[in-house]
JSON list of C-alpha atoms in Angstrom, two decimals:
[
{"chain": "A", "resi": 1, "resn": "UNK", "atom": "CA", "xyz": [50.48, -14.86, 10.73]},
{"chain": "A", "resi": 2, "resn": "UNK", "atom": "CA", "xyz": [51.01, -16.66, 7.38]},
{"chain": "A", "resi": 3, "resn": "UNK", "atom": "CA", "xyz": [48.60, -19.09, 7.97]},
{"chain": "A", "resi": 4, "resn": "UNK", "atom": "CA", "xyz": [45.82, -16.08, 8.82]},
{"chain": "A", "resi": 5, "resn": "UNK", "atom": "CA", "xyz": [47.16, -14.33, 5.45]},
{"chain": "A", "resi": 6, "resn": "UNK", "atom": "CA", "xyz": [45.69, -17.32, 3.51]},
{"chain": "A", "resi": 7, "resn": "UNK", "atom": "CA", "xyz": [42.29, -17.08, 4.74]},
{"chain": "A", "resi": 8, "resn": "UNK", "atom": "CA", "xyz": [41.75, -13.06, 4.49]},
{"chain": "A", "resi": 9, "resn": "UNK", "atom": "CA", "xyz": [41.59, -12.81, 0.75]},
{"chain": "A", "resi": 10, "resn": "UNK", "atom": "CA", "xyz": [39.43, -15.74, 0.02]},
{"chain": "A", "resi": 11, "resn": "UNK", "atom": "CA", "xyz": [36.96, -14.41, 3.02]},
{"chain": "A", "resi": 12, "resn": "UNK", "atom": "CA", "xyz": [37.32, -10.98, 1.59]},
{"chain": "A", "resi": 13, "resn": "UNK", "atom": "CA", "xyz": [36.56, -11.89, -1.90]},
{"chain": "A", "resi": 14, "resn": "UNK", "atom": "CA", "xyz": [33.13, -13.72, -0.29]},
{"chain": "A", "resi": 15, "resn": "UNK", "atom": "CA", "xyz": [32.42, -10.68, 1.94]},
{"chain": "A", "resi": 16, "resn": "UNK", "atom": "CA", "xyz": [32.91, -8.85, -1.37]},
{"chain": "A", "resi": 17, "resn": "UNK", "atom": "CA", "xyz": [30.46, -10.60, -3.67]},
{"chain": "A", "resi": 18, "resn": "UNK", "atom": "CA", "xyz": [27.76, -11.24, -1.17]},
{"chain": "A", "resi": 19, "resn": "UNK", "atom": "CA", "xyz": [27.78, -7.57, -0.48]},
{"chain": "A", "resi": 20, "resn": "UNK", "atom": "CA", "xyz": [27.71, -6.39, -4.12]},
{"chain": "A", "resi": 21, "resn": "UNK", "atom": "CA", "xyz": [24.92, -9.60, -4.62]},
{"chain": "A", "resi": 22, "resn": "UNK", "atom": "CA", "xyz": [21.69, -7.93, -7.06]},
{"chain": "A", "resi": 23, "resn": "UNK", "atom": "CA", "xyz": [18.44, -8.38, -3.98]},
{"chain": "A", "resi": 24, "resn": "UNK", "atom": "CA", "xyz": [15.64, -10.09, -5.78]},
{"chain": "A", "resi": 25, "resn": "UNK", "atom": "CA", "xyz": [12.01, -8.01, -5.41]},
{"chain": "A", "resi": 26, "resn": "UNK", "atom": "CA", "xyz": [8.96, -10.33, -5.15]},
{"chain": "A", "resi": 27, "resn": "UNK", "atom": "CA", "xyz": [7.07, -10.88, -8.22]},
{"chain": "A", "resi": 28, "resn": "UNK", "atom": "CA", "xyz": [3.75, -12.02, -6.24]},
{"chain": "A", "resi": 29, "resn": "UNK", "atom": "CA", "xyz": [0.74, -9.66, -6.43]},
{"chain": "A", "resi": 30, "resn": "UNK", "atom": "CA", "xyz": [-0.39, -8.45, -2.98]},
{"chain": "A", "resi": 31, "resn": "UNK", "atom": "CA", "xyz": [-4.11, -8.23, -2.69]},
{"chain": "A", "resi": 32, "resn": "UNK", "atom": "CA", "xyz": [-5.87, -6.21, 0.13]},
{"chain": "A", "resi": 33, "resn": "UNK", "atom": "CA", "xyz": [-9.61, -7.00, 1.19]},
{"chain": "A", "resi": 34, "resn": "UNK", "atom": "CA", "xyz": [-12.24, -3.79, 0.34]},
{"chain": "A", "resi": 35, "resn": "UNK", "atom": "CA", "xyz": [-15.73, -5.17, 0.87]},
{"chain": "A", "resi": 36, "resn": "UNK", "atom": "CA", "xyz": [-18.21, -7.79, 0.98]},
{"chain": "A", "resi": 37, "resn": "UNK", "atom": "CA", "xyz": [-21.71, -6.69, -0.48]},
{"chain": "A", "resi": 38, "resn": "UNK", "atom": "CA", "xyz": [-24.44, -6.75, 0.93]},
{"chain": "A", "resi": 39, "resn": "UNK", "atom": "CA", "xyz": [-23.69, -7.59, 4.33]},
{"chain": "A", "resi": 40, "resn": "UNK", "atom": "CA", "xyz": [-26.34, -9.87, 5.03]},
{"chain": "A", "resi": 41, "resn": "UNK", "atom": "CA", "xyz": [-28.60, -12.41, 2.56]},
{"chain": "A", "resi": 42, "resn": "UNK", "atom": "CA", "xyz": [-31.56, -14.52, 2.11]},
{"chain": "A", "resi": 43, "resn": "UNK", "atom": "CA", "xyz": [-30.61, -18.25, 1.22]},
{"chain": "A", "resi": 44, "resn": "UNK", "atom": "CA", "xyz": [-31.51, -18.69, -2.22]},
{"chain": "A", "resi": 45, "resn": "UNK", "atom": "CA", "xyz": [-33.01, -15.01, -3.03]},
{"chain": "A", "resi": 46, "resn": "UNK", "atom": "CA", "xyz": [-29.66, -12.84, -3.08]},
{"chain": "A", "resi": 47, "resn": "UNK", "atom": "CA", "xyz": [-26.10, -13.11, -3.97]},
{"chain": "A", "resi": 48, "resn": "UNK", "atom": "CA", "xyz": [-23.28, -11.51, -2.95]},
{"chain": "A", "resi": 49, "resn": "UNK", "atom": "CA", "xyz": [-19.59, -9.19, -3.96]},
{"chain": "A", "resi": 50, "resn": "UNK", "atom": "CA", "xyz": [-16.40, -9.73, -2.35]},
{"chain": "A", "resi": 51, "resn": "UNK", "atom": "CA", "xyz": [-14.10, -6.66, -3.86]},
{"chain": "A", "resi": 52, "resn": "UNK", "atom": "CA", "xyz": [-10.71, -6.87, -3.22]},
{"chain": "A", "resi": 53, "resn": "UNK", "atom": "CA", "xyz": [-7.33, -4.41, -4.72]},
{"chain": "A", "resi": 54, "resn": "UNK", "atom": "CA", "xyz": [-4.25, -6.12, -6.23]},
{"chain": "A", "resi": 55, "resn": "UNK", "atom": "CA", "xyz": [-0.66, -5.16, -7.42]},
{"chain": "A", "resi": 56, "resn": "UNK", "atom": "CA", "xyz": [1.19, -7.59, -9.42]},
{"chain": "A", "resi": 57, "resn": "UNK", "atom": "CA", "xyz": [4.63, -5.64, -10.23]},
{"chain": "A", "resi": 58, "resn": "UNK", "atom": "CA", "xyz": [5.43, -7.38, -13.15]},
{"chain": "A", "resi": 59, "resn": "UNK", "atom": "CA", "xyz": [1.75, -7.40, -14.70]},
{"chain": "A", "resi": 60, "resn": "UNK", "atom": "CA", "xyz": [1.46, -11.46, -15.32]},
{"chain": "A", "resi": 61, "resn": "UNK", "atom": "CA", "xyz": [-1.96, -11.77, -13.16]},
{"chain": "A", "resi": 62, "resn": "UNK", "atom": "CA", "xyz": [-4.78, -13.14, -14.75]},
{"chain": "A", "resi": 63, "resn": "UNK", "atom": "CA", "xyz": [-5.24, -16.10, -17.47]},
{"chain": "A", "resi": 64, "resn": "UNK", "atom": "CA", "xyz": [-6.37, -15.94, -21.00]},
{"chain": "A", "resi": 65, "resn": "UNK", "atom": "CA", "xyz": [-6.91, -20.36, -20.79]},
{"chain": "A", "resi": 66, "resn": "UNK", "atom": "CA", "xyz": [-10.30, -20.38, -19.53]},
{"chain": "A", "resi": 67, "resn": "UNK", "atom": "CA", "xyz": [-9.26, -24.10, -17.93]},
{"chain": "A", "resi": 68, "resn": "UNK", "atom": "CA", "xyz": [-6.77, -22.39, -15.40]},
{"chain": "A", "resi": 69, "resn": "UNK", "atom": "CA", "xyz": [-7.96, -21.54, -11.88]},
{"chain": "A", "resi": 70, "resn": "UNK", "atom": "CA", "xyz": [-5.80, -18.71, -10.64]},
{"chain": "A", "resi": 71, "resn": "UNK", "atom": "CA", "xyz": [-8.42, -16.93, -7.61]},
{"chain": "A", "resi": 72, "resn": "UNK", "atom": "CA", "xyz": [-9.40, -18.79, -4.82]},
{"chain": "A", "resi": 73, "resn": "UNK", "atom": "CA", "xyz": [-12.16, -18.37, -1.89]},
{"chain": "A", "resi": 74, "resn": "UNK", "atom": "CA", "xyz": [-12.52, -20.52, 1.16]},
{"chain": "A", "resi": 75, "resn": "UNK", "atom": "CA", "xyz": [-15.21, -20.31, 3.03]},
{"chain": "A", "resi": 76, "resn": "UNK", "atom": "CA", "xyz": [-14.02, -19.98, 6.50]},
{"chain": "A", "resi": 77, "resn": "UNK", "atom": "CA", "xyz": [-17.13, -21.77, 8.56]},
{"chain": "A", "resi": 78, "resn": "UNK", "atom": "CA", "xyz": [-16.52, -25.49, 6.50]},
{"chain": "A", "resi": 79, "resn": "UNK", "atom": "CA", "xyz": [-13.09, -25.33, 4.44]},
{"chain": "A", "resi": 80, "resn": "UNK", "atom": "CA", "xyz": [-15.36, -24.98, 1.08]},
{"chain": "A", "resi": 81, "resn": "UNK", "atom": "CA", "xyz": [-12.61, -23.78, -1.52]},
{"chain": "A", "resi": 82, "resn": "UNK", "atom": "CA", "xyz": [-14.45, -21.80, -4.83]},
{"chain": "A", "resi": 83, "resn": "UNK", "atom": "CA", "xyz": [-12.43, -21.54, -7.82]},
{"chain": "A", "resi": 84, "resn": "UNK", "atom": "CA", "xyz": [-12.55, -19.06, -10.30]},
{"chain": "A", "resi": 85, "resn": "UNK", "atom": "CA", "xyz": [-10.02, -17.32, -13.08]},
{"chain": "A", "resi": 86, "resn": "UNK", "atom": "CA", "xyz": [-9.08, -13.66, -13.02]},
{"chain": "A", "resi": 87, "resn": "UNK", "atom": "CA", "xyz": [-8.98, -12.95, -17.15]},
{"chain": "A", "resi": 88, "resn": "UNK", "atom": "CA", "xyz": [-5.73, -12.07, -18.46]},
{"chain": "A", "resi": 89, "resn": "UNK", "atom": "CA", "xyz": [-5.04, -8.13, -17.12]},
{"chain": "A", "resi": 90, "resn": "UNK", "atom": "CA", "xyz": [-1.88, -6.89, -19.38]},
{"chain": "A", "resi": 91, "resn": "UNK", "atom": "CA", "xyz": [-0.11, -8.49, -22.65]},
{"chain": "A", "resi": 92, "resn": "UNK", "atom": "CA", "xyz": [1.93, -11.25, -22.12]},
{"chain": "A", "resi": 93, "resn": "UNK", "atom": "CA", "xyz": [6.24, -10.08, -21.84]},
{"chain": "A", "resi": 94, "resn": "UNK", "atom": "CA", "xyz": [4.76, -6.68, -21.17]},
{"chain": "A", "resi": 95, "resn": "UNK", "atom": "CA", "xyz": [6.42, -6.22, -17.57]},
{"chain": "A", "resi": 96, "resn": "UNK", "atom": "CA", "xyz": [4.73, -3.62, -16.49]},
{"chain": "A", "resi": 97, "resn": "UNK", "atom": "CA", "xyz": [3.40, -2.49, -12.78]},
{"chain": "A", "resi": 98, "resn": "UNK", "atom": "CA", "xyz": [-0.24, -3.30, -12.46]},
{"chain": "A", "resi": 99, "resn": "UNK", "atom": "CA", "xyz": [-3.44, -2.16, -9.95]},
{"chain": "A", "resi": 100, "resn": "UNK", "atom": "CA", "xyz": [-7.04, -2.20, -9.48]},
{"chain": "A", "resi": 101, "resn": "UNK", "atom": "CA", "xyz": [-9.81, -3.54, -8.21]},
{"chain": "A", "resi": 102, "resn": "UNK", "atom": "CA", "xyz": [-11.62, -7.05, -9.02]},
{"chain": "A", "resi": 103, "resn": "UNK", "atom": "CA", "xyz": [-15.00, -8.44, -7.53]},
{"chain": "A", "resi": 104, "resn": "UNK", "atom": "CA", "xyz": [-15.68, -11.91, -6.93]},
{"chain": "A", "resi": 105, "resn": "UNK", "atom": "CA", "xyz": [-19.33, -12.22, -7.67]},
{"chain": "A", "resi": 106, "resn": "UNK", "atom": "CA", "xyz": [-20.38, -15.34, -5.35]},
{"chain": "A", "resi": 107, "resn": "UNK", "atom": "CA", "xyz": [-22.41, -18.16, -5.49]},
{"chain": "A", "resi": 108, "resn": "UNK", "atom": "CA", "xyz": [-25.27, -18.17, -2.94]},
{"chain": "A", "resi": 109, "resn": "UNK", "atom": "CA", "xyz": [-24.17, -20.22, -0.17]},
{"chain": "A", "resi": 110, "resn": "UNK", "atom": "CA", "xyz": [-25.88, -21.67, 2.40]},
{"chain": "A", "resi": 111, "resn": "UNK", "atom": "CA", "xyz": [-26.18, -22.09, 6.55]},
{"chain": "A", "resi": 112, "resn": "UNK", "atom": "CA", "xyz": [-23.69, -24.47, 7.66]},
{"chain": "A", "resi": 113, "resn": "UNK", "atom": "CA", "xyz": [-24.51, -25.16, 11.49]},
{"chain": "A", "resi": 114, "resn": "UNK", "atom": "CA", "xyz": [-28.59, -25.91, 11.52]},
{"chain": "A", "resi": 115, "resn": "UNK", "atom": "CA", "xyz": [-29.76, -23.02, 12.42]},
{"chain": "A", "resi": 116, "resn": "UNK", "atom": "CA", "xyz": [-31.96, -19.91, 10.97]},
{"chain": "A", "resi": 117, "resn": "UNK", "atom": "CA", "xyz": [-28.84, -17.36, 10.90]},
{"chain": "A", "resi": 118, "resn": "UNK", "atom": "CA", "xyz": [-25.03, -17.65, 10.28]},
{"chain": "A", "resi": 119, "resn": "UNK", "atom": "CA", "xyz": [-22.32, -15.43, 10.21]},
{"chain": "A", "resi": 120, "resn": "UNK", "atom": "CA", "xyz": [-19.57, -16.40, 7.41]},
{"chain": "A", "resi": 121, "resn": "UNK", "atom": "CA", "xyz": [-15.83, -14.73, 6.70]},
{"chain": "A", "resi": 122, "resn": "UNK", "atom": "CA", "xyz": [-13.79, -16.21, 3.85]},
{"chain": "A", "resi": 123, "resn": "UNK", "atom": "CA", "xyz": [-9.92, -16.43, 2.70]},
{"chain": "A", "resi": 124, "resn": "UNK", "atom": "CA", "xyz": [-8.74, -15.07, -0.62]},
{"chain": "A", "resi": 125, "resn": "UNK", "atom": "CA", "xyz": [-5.73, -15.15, -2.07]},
{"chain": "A", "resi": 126, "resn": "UNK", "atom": "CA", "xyz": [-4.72, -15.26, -5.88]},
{"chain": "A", "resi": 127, "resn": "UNK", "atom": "CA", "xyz": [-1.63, -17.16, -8.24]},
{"chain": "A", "resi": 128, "resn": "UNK", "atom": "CA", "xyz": [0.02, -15.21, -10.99]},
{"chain": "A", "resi": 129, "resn": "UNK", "atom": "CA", "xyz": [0.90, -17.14, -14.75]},
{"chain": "A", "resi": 130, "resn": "UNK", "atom": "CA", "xyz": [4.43, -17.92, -12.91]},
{"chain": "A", "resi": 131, "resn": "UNK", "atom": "CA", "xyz": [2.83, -19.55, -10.24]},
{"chain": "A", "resi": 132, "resn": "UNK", "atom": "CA", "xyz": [3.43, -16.91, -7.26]},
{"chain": "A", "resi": 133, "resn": "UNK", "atom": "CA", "xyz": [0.54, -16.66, -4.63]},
{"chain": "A", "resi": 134, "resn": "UNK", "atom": "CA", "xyz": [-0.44, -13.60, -3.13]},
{"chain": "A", "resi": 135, "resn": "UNK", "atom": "CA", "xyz": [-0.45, -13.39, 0.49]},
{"chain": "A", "resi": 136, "resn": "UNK", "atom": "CA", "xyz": [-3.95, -14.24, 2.00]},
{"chain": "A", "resi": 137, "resn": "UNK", "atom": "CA", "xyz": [-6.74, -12.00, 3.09]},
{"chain": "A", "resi": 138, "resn": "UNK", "atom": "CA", "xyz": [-10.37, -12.05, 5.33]},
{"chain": "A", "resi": 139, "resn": "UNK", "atom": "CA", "xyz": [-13.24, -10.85, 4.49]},
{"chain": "A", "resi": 140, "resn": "UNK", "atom": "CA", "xyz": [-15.14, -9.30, 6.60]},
{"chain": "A", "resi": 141, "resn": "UNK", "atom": "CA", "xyz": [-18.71, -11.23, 8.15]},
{"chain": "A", "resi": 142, "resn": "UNK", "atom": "CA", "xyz": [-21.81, -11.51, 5.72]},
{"chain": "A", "resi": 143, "resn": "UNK", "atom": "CA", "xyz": [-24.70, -12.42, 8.21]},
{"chain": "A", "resi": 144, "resn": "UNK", "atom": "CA", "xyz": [-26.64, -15.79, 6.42]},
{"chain": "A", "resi": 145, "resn": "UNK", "atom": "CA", "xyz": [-30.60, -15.77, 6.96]},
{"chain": "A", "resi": 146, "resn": "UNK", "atom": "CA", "xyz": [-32.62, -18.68, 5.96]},
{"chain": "A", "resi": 147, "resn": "UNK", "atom": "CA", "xyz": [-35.64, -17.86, 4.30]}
]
């Protein structure tokens, strides 16, 4: 019994702390996919809008260095990763809840597989000034037409 005495406090005091222990909330912005615009293009006559939402709960997404990348598309059909920078949305310490909209205004891309029509999706996902990545979304299909 004296010997189980000796380990109840010290388990206890760990049950204790653990339990009382302050839960850390994510700091990464979620983004959510809206639309891709149009929804089907001429090579080389028309490009096109990806618009997605965010929320960044501590406001530190977007970059006021115009040499950081901090949005990224991948183009699902051939890996091709774009790179572009989401401009600085709130003051820097402010630490404040932020939401909107942003549109990705794309390059014109081209058909990967030979052939007079393609279907394409791509991957987005963005990196607040701390370094946290969103989780990753799909667009949905632009249909590809060569002229």
């Amino acid at each position: 019994m004296k010997m189980c005495k000796k380990y109840i406090l010290p388990l206890l005091s760990i049950f204790l702390f653990s339990a009382c222990a302050k839960k850390t909330e994510s700091t990464a912005p979620s983004i959510s996919f809206v639309s891709i615009t149009p929804a089907s293009l001429v090579i080389g006559q028309q490009n096109f809008t990806i618009t997605f939402s965010y929320i960044d709960s501590d406001g530190d997404l977007g970059e006021d260095n115009a040499d950081v990348k901090n949005m990224f598309v991948t183009d699902n059909r051939n890996g091709v990763i774009y790179e572009f920078r989401i401009p600085q949305l709130s003051p820097s310490g402010s630490n404040i809840s932020i939401q909107g909209d942003l549109n990705i205004n794309m390059p014109n891309v081209g058909i990967s597989d030979g052939k007079t029509t393609e279907t394409a999706t791509f991957s987005i996902y963005v990196k607040d000034r701390a370094g946290n990545q969103s989780n990753t979304i799909t667009s949905s299909t632009v249909t590809v037409t060569a002229p």
